[in-house]
Structures are given as C-alpha cells and as structure tokens.
PDB file of C-alpha atoms in Angstrom:
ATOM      1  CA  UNK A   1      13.435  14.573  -3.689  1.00 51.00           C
ATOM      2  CA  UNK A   2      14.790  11.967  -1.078  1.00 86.00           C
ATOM      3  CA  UNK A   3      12.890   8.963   0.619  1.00 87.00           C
ATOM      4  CA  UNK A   4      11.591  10.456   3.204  1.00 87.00           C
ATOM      5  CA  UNK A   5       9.445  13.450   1.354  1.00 90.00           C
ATOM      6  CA  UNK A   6       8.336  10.804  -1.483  1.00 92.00           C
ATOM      7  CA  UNK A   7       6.806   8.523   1.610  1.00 90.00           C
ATOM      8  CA  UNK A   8       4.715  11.216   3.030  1.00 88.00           C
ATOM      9  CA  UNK A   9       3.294  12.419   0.324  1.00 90.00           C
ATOM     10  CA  UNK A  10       2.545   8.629  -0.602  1.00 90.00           C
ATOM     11  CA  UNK A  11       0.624   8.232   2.742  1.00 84.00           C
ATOM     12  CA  UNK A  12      -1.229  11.582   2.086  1.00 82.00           C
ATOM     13  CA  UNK A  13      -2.661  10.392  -1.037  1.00 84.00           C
ATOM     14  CA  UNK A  14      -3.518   6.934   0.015  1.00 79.00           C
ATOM     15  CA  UNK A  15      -5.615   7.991   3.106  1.00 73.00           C
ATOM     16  CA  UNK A  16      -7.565   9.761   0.243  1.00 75.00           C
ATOM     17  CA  UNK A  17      -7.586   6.298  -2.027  1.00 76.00           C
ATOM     18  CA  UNK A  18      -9.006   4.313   1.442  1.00 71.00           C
ATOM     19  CA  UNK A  19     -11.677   6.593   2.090  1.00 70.00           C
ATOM     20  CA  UNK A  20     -12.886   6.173  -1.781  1.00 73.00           C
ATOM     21  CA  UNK A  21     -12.397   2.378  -1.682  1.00 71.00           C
ATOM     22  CA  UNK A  22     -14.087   2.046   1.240  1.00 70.00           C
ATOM     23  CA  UNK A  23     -17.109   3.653   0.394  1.00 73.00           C
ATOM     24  CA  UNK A  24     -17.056   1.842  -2.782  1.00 78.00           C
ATOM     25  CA  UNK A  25     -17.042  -1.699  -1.337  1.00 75.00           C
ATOM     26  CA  UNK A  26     -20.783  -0.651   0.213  1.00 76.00           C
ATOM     27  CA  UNK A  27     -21.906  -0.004  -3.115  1.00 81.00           C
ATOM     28  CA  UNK A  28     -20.419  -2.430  -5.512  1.00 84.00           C
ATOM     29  CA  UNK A  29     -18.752  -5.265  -3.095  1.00 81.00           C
ATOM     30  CA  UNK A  30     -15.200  -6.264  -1.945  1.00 76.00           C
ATOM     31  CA  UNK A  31     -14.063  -7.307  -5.306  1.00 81.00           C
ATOM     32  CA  UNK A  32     -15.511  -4.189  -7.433  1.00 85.00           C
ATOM     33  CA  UNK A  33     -13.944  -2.033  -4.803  1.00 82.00           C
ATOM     34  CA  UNK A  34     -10.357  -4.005  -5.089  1.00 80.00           C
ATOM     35  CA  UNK A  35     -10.600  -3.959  -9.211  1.00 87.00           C
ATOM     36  CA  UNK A  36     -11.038  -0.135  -9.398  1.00 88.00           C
ATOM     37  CA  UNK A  37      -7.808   0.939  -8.291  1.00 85.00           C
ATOM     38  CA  UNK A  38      -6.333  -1.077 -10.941  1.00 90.00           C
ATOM     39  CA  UNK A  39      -8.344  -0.547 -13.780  1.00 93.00           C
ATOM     40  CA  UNK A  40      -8.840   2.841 -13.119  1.00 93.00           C
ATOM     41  CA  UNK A  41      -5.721   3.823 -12.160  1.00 93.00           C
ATOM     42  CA  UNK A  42      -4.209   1.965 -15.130  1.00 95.00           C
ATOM     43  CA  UNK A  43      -5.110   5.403 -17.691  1.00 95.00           C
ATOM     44  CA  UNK A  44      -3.432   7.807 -15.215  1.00 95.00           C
ATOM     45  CA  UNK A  45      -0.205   5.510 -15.037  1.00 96.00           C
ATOM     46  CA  UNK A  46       0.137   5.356 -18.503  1.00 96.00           C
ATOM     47  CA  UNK A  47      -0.314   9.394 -18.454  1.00 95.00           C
ATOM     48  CA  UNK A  48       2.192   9.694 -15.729  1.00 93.00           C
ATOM     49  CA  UNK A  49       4.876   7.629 -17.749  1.00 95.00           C
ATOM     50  CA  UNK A  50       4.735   9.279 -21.268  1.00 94.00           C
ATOM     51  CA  UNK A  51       4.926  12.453 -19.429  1.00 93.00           C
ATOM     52  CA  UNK A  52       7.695  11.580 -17.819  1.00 90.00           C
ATOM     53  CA  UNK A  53       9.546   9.621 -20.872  1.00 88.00           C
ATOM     54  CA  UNK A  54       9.014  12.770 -22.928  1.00 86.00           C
ATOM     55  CA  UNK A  55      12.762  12.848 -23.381  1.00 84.00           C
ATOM     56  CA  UNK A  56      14.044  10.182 -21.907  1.00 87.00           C
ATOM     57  CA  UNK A  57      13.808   6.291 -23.072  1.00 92.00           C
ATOM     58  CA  UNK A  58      11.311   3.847 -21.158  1.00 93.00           C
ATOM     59  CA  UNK A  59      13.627   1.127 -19.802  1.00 95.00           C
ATOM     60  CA  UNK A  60      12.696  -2.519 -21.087  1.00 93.00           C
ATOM     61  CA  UNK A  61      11.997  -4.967 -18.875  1.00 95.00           C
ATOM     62  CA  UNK A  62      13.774  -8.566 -18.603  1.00 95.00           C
ATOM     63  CA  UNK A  63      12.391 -11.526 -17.284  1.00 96.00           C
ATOM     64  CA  UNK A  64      13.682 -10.794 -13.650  1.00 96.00           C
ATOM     65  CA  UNK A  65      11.418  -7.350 -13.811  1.00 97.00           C
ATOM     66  CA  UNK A  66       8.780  -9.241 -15.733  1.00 97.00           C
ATOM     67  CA  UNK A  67       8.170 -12.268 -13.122  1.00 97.00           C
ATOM     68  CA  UNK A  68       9.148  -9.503 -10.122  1.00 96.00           C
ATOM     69  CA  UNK A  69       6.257  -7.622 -11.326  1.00 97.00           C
ATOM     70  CA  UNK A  70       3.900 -10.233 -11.615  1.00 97.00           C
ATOM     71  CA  UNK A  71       4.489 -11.604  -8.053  1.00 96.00           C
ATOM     72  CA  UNK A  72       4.301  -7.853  -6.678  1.00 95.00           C
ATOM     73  CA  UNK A  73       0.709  -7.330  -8.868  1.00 95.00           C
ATOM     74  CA  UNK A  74      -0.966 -10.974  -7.445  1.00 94.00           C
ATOM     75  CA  UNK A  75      -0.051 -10.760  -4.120  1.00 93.00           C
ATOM     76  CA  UNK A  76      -1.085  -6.714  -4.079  1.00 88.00           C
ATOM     77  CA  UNK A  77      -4.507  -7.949  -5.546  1.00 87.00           C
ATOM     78  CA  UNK A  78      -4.985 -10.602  -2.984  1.00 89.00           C
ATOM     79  CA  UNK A  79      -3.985  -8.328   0.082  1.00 87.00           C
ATOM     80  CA  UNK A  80      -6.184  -5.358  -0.959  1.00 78.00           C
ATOM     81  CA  UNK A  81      -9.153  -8.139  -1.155  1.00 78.00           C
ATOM     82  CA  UNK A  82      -8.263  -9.830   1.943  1.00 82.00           C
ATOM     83  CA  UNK A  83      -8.256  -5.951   3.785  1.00 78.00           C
ATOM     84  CA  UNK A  84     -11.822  -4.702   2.361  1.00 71.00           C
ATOM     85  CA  UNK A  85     -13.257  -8.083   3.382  1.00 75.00           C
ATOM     86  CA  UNK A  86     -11.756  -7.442   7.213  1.00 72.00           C
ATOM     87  CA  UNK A  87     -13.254  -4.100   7.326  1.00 67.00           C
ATOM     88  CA  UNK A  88     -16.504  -6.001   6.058  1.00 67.00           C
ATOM     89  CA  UNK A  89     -16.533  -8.421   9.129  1.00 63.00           C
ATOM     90  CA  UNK A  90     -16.219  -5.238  11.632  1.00 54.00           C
ATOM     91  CA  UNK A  91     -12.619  -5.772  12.213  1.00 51.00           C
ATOM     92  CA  UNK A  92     -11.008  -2.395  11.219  1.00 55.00           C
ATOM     93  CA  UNK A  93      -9.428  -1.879  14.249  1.00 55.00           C
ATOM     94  CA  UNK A  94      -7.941  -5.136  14.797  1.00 55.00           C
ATOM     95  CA  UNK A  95      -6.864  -5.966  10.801  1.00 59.00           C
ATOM     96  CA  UNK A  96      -5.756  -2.093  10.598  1.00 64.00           C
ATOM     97  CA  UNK A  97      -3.173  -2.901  13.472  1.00 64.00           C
ATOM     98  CA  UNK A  98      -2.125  -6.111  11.968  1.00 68.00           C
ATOM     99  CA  UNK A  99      -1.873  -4.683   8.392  1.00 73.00           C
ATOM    100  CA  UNK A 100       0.593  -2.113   9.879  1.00 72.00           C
ATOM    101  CA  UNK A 101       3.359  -4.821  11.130  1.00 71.00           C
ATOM    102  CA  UNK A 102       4.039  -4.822   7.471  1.00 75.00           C
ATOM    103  CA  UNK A 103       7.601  -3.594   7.954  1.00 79.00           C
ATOM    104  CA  UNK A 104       8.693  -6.202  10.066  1.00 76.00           C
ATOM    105  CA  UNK A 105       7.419  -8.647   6.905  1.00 74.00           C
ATOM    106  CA  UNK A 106       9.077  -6.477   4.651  1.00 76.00           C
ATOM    107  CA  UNK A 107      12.425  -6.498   6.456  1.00 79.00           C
ATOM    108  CA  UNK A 108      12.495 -10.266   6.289  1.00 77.00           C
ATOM    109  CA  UNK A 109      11.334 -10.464   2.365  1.00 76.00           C
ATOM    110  CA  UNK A 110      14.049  -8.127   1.670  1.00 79.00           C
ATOM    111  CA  UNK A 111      16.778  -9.576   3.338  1.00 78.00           C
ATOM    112  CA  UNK A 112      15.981 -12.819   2.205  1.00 77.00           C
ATOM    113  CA  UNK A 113      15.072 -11.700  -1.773  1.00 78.00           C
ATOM    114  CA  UNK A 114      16.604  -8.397  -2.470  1.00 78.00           C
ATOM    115  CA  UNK A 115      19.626  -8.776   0.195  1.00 76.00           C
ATOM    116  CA  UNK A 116      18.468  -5.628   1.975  1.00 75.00           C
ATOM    117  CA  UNK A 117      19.828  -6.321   4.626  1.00 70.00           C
ATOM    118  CA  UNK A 118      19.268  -3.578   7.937  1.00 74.00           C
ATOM    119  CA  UNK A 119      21.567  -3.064  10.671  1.00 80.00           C
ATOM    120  CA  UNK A 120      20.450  -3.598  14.240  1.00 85.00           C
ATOM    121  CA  UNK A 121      19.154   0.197  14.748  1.00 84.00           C
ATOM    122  CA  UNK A 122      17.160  -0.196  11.595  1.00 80.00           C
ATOM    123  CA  UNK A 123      15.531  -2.754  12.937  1.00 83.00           C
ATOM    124  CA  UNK A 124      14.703  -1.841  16.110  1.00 87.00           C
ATOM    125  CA  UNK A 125      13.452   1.182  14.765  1.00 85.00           C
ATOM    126  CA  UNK A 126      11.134  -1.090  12.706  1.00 83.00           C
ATOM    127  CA  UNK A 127      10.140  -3.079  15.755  1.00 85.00           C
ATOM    128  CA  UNK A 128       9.199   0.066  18.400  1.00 87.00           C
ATOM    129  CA  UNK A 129       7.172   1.978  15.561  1.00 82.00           C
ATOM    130  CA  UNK A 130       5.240  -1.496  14.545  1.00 80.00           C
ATOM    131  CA  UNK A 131       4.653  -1.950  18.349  1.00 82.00           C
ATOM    132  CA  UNK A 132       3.619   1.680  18.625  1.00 82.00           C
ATOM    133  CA  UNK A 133       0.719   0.526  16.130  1.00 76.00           C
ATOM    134  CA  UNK A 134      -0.385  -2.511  18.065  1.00 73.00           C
ATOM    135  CA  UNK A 135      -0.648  -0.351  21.171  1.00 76.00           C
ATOM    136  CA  UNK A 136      -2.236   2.516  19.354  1.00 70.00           C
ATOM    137  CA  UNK A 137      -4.955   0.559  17.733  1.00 63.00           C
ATOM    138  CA  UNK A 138      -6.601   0.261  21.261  1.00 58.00           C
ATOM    139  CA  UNK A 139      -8.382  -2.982  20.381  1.00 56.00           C
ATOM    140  CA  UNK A 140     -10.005  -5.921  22.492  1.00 57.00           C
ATOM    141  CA  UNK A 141      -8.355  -8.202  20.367  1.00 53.00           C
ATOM    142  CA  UNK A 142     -11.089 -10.826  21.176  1.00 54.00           C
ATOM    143  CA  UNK A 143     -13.666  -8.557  19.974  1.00 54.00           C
ATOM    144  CA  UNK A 144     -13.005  -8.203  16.769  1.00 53.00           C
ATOM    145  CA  UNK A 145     -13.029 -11.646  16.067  1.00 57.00           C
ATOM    146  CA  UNK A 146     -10.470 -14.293  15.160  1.00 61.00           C
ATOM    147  CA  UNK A 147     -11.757 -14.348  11.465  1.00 65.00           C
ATOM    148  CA  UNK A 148     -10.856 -11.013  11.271  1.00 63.00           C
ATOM    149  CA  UNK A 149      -7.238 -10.855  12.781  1.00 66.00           C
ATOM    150  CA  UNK A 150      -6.678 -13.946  10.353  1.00 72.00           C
ATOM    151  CA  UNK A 151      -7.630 -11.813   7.413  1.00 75.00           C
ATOM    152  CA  UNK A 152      -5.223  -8.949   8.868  1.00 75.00           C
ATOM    153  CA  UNK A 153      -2.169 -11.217   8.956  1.00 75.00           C
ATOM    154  CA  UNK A 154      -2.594 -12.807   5.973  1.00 82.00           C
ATOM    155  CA  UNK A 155      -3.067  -9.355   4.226  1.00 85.00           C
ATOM    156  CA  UNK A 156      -0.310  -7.467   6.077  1.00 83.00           C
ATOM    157  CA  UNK A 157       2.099 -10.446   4.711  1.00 85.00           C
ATOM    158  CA  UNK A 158       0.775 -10.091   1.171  1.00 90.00           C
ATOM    159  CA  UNK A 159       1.242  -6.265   1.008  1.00 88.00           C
ATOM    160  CA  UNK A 160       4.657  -7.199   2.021  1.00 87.00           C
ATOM    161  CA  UNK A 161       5.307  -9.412  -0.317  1.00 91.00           C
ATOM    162  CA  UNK A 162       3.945  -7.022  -2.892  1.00 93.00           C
ATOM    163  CA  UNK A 163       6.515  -4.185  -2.181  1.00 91.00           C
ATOM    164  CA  UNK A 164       9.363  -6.722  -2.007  1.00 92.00           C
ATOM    165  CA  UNK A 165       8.381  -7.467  -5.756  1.00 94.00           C
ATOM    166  CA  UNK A 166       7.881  -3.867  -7.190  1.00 96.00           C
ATOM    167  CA  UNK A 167      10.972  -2.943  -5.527  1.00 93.00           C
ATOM    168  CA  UNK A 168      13.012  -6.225  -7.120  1.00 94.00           C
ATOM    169  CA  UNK A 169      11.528  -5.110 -10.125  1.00 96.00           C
ATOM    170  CA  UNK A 170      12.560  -1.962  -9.788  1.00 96.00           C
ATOM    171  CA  UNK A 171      15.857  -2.539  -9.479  1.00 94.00           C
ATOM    172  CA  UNK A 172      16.153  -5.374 -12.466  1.00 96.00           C
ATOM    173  CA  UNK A 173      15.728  -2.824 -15.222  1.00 96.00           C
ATOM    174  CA  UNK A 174      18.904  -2.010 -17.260  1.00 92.00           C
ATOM    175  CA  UNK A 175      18.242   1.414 -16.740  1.00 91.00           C
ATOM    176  CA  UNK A 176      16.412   4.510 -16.106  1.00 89.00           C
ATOM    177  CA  UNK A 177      16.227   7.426 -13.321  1.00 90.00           C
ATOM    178  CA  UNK A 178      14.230   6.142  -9.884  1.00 91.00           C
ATOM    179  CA  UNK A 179      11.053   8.081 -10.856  1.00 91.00           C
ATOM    180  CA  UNK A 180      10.792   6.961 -14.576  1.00 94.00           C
ATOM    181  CA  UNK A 181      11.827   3.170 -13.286  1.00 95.00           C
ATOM    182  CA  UNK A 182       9.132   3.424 -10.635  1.00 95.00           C
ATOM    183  CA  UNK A 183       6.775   5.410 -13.287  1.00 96.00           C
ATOM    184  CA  UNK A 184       7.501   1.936 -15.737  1.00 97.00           C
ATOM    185  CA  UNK A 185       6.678  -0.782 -13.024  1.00 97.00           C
ATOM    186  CA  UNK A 186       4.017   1.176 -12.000  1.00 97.00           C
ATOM    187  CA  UNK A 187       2.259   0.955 -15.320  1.00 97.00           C
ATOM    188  CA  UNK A 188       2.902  -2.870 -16.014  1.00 97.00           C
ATOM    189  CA  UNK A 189       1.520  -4.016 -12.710  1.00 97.00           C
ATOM    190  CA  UNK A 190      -1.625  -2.164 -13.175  1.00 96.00           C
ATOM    191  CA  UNK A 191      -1.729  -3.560 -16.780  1.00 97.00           C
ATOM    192  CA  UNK A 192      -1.156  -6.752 -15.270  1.00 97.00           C
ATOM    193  CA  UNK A 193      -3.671  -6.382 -12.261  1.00 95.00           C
ATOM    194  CA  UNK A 194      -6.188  -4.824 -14.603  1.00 95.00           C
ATOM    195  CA  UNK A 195      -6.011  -8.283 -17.352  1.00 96.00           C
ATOM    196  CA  UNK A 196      -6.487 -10.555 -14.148  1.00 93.00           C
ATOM    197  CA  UNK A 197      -9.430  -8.275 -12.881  1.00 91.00           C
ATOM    198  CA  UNK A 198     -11.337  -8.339 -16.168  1.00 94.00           C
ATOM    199  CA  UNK A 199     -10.623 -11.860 -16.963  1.00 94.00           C
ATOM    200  CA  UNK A 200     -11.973 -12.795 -13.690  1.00 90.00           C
ATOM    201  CA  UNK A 201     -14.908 -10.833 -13.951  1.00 92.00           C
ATOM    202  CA  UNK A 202     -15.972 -11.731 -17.366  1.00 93.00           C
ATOM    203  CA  UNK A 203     -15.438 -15.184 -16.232  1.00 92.00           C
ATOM    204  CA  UNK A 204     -17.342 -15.286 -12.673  1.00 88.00           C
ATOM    205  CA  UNK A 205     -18.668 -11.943 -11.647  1.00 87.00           C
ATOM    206  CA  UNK A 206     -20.360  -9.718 -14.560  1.00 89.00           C
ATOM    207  CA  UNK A 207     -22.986  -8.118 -12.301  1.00 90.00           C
ATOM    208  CA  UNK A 208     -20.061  -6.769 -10.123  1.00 89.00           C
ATOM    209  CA  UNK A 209     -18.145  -5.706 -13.880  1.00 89.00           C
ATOM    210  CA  UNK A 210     -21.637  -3.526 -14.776  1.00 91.00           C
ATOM    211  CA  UNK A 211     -21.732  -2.224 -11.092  1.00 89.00           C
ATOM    212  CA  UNK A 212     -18.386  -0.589 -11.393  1.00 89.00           C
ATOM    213  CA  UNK A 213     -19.120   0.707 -14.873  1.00 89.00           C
ATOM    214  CA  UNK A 214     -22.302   2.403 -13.295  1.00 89.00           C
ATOM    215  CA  UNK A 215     -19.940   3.893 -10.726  1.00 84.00           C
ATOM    216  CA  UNK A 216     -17.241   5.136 -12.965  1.00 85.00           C
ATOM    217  CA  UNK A 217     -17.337   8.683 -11.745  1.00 83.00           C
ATOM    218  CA  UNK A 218     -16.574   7.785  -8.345  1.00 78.00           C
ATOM    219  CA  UNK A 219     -14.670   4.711  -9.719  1.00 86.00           C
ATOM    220  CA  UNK A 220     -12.608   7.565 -11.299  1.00 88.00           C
ATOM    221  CA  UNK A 221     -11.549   9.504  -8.198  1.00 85.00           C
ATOM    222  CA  UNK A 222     -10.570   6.248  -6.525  1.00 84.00           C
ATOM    223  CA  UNK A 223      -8.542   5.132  -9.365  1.00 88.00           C
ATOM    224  CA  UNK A 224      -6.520   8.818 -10.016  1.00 90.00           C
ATOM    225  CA  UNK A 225      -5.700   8.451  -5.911  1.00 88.00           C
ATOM    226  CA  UNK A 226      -4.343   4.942  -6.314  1.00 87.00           C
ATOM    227  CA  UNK A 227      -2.682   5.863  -9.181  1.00 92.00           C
ATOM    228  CA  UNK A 228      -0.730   9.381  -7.826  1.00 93.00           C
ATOM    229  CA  UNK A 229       0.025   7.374  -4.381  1.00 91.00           C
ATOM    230  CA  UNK A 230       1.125   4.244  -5.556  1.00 92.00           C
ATOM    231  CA  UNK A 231       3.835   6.327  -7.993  1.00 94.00           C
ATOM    232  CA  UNK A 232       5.275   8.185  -4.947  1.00 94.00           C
ATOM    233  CA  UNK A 233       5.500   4.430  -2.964  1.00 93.00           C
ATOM    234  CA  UNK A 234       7.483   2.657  -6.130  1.00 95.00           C
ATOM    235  CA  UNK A 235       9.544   5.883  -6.504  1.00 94.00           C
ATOM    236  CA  UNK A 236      10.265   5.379  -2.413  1.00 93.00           C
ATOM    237  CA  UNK A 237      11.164   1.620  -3.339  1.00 92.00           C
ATOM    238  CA  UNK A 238      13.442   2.563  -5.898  1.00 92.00           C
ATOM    239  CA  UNK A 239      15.341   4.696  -3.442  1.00 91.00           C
ATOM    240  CA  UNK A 240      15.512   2.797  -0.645  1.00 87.00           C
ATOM    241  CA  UNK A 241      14.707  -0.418   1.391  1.00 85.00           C
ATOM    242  CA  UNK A 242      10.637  -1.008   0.931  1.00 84.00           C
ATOM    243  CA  UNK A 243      10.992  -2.022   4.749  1.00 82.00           C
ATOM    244  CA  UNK A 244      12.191   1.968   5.651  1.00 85.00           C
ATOM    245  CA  UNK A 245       9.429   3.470   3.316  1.00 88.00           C
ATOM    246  CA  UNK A 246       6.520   1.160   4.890  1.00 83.00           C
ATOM    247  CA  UNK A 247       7.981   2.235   8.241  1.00 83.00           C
ATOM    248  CA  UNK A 248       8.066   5.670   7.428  1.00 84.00           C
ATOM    249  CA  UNK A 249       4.581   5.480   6.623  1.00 81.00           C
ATOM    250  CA  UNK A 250       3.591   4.373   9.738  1.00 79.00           C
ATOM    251  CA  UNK A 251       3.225   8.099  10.478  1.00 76.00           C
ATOM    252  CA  UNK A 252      -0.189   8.038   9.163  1.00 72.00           C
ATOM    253  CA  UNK A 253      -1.819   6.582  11.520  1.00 70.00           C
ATOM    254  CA  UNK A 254      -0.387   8.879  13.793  1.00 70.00           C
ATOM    255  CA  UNK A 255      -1.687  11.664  11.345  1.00 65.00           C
ATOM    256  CA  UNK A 256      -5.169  10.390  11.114  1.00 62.00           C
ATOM    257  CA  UNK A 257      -6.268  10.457  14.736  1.00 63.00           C
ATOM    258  CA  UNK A 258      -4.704  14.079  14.792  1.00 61.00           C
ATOM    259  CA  UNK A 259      -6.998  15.370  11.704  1.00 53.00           C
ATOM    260  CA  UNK A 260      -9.915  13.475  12.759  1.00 54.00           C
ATOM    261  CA  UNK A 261      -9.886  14.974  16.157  1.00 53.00           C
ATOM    262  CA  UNK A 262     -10.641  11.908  17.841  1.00 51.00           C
ATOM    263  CA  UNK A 263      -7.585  12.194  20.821  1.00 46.00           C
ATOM    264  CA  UNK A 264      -9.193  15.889  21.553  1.00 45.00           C
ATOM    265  CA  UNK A 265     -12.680  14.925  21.274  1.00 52.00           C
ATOM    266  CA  UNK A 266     -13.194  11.657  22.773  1.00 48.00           C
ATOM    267  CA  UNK A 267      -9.631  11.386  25.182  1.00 54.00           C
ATOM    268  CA  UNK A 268      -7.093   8.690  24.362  1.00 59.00           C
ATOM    269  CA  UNK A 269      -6.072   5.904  27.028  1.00 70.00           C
ATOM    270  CA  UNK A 270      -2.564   5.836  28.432  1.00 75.00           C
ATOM    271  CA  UNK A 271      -1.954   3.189  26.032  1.00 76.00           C
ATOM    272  CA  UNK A 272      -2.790   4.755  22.981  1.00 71.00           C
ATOM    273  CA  UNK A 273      -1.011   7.943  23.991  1.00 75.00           C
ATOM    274  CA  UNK A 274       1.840   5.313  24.423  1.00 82.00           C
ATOM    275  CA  UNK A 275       1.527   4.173  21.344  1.00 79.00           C
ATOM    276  CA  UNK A 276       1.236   7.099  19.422  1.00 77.00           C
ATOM    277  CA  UNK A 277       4.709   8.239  21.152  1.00 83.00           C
ATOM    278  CA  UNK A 278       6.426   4.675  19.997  1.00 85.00           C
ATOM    279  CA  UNK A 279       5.016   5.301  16.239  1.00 82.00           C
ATOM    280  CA  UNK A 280       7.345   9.046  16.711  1.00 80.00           C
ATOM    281  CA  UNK A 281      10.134   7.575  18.291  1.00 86.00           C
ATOM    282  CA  UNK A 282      10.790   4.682  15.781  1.00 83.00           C
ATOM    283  CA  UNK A 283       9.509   6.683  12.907  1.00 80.00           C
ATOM    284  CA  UNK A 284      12.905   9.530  14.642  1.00 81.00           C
ATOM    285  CA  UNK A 285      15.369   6.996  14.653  1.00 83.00           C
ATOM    286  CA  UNK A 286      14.663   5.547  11.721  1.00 81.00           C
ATOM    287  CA  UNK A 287      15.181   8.984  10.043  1.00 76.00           C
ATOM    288  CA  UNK A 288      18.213  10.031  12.278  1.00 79.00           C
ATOM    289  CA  UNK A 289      20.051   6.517  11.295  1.00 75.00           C
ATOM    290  CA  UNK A 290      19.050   7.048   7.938  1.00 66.00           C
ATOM    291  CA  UNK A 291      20.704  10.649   7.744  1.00 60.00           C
ATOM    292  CA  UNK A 292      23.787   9.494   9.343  1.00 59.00           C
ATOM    293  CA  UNK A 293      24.148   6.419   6.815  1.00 56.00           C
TER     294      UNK A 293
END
C-alpha cells in the first residue's frame, strides 16, 4: 500500500474524527474535546499494535524516538486546542484556511530537522495546492476576526511541527516494517498525550475529567476515529516526506464541499471554483512528480 492510498484513507477517517470532536467541544469544552482523542484512542492503538506484532518484534525506542515523540505529542496537543478554540470564536472559515498551509510549514521543518529536502516541483506543487485553500476558503478575512486567524497560524505551525516529530521518530527506530513502526509511535504518543491530559486535569480541571467520563460513549466513537486515522497518517510519514502526505491531504477539502453539496446547492464564486481547481492541480503534480521519482 503506497503513500498516496494510506493518505486518503487518513483524510476519510479524520473528517469523521472532526465532526465527533466538534460536537463534543459544545458539550464538554475545548479541552475535554482535545483530551478524548488521546485517551480514548490510546486502547485502540494498543489493539492495533499487538495485532500487528503478532509475529513480528515491537521495535524499541532510543532516546532520538523517545524525545522525537514527545515533541510530536506536545505540540499535537497544543494545535488540536488552539483549532477547537478558533472554531469557538466563529472563525472556522478563516483558521480552517490557515490550518491548511500546513505543508508549506512542514516542508521547512523537514528540511531543516529530518533533511527532507524537496526539489523545486515539489514545492511548487506544495505552494499552488496551499494557495488553492486560501482561495477556496472564500473568507472576508476581516470578518472572522484577527483573534481567530492568530489562533489558525499558530495551530497550523504546531500540527506541523507535530508530523515533523512522529515522522523523526519514525525513522529513529532500529527497526521494524513502516506500518508496525508507525503502529509503535502511534501508541507512545497517545500514552504520552494521555499522562499529560490526566495529569492536567486532575490538577486544574476535574469537572471537565467527570464531563468526559459522562460522555464516554460518544467519547468512544471520537477516540476509535482518531485512533484508525492517525495510524494511516504515521504509516504515510514513515513512507514518505510528512510535507507530501499533508499535501496530499489537502484533497479533503476539496472532497467535503463535493459531499456536502454546498457548490450545487448554494453556487460557488469564481474564486472558490478557482481554488478548488489549484487544490487538483497541485494535489496532480505532486502525484505525477512523485511517480516519476
């Protein structure tokens, strides 16, 4: 299974993990809605990697994997945060767009930590499918507020950051296919996330700890969907630059104003249409240059 199928079926799952999350901020707040996808997705991991290290050894981690890990786990905490509190303030549109220039972030990170470096069609590949999104969002910018396109920054460089880690970490174990090494970092950075969840809670927030424990059954749901996507976005780290997998995934938004009939329904301006056909054209050469590598 190459990059390109793992990524969509990634995206799939995690427009099902939003929709969960976000109805779960309403009900227990932005941090109970950031926690469940860790702690709840932490069982299912664990599930996922015995099943897959049936027969074959778990690799163990070094210090490079451990501290990779542990950067990718904080800064994913802190972005998810940061993007429930922008869709909060009534910013959606605007941090959604922001969140989305991701790969550009990513392509730095990497080149910079991991050495990935991307030749020049690579990255203008990145930079015509992350325009595509600004165009496509078909935002006043102004309206949405300053606050908000603050948060979306701040979170779409975090959520960088994040995938820059998992992938370094990744790639530091001694060993291992891709899909039980992504299986393995998946499980400690949900372990990890899950520790600094509780201990905050028990420390400062208790209400919000009983609120998601009266919502476990939807907690659930949310926490099996982070799980199964975030699995199919390490195992697209492992196999290639995090920068071409966030990319890829760019598709989604694409996807999601398709299935919710909104373009049909309500008409699209010339510049989202314009958009939309930057998101396909980067999204195409990124694949064609990536087949011909």
């Amino acid at each position: 299974m190459n990059w390109i199928v793992v990524t969509l079926i990634a995206a799939a799952a995690q427009t099902g993990r939003n929709a969960a999350q976000r109805k779960l901020t309403a009900e227990i707040g932005t941090m109970g809605a950031t926690a469940v996808r860790f702690l709840f997705g932490l069982p299912f991991a664990a599930v996922f990697l015995l099943a897959l290290s049936a027969t074959t050894p778990i690799p163990t981690p070094g210090l490079r994997a451990l501290v990779s890990t542990l950067v990718g786990a904080a800064s994913q905490i802190a972005a998810t945060a940061l993007m429930l509190a922008a869709m909060e303030r009534r910013g959606f549109g605007v941090t959604t767009a922001l969140i989305k220039t991701e790969p550009v972030t990513l392509a730095i990170f990497g080149a910079l930590w991991l050495g990935d470096t991307l030749g020049p069609v690579h990255m203008a590949a990145i930079a015509i499918a992350t325009f595509g999104v600004v165009l496509m969002s078909g935002t006043n910018w102004r309206s949405g507020g300053w606050g908000a396109v603050g948060l979306g920054i701040a979170a779409g460089a975090l959520f960088g950051l994040s995938a820059i880690g998992f992938r370094g970490a990744i790639l530091a174990l001694p060993y291992g296919l891709s899909f039980l090494r992504a299986s393995t970092i998946l499980a400690l950075s949900l372990l990890m996330q899950s520790a600094i969840m509780l201990a905050w809670f028990l420390l400062r927030d208790r209400a919000t700890l009983r609120g998601i424990i009266r919502h476990w059954r939807g907690s659930l749901g949310a926490g099996f969907l982070g799980a199964f996507a975030s699995f199919f976005w390490f195992h697209g780290f492992a196999l290639t630059a995090a920068a071409n997998v966030r990319t890829l995934a760019l598709v989604e938004v694409v996807m999601a104003q398709l299935v919710s009939g909104r373009i049909f329904r309500e008409g699209a301006s010339q510049r989202q249409l314009l958009g939309m056909a930057l998101i396909v054209a980067g999204v195409a050469l990124l694949i064609a240059v990536s087949a011909s590598g």
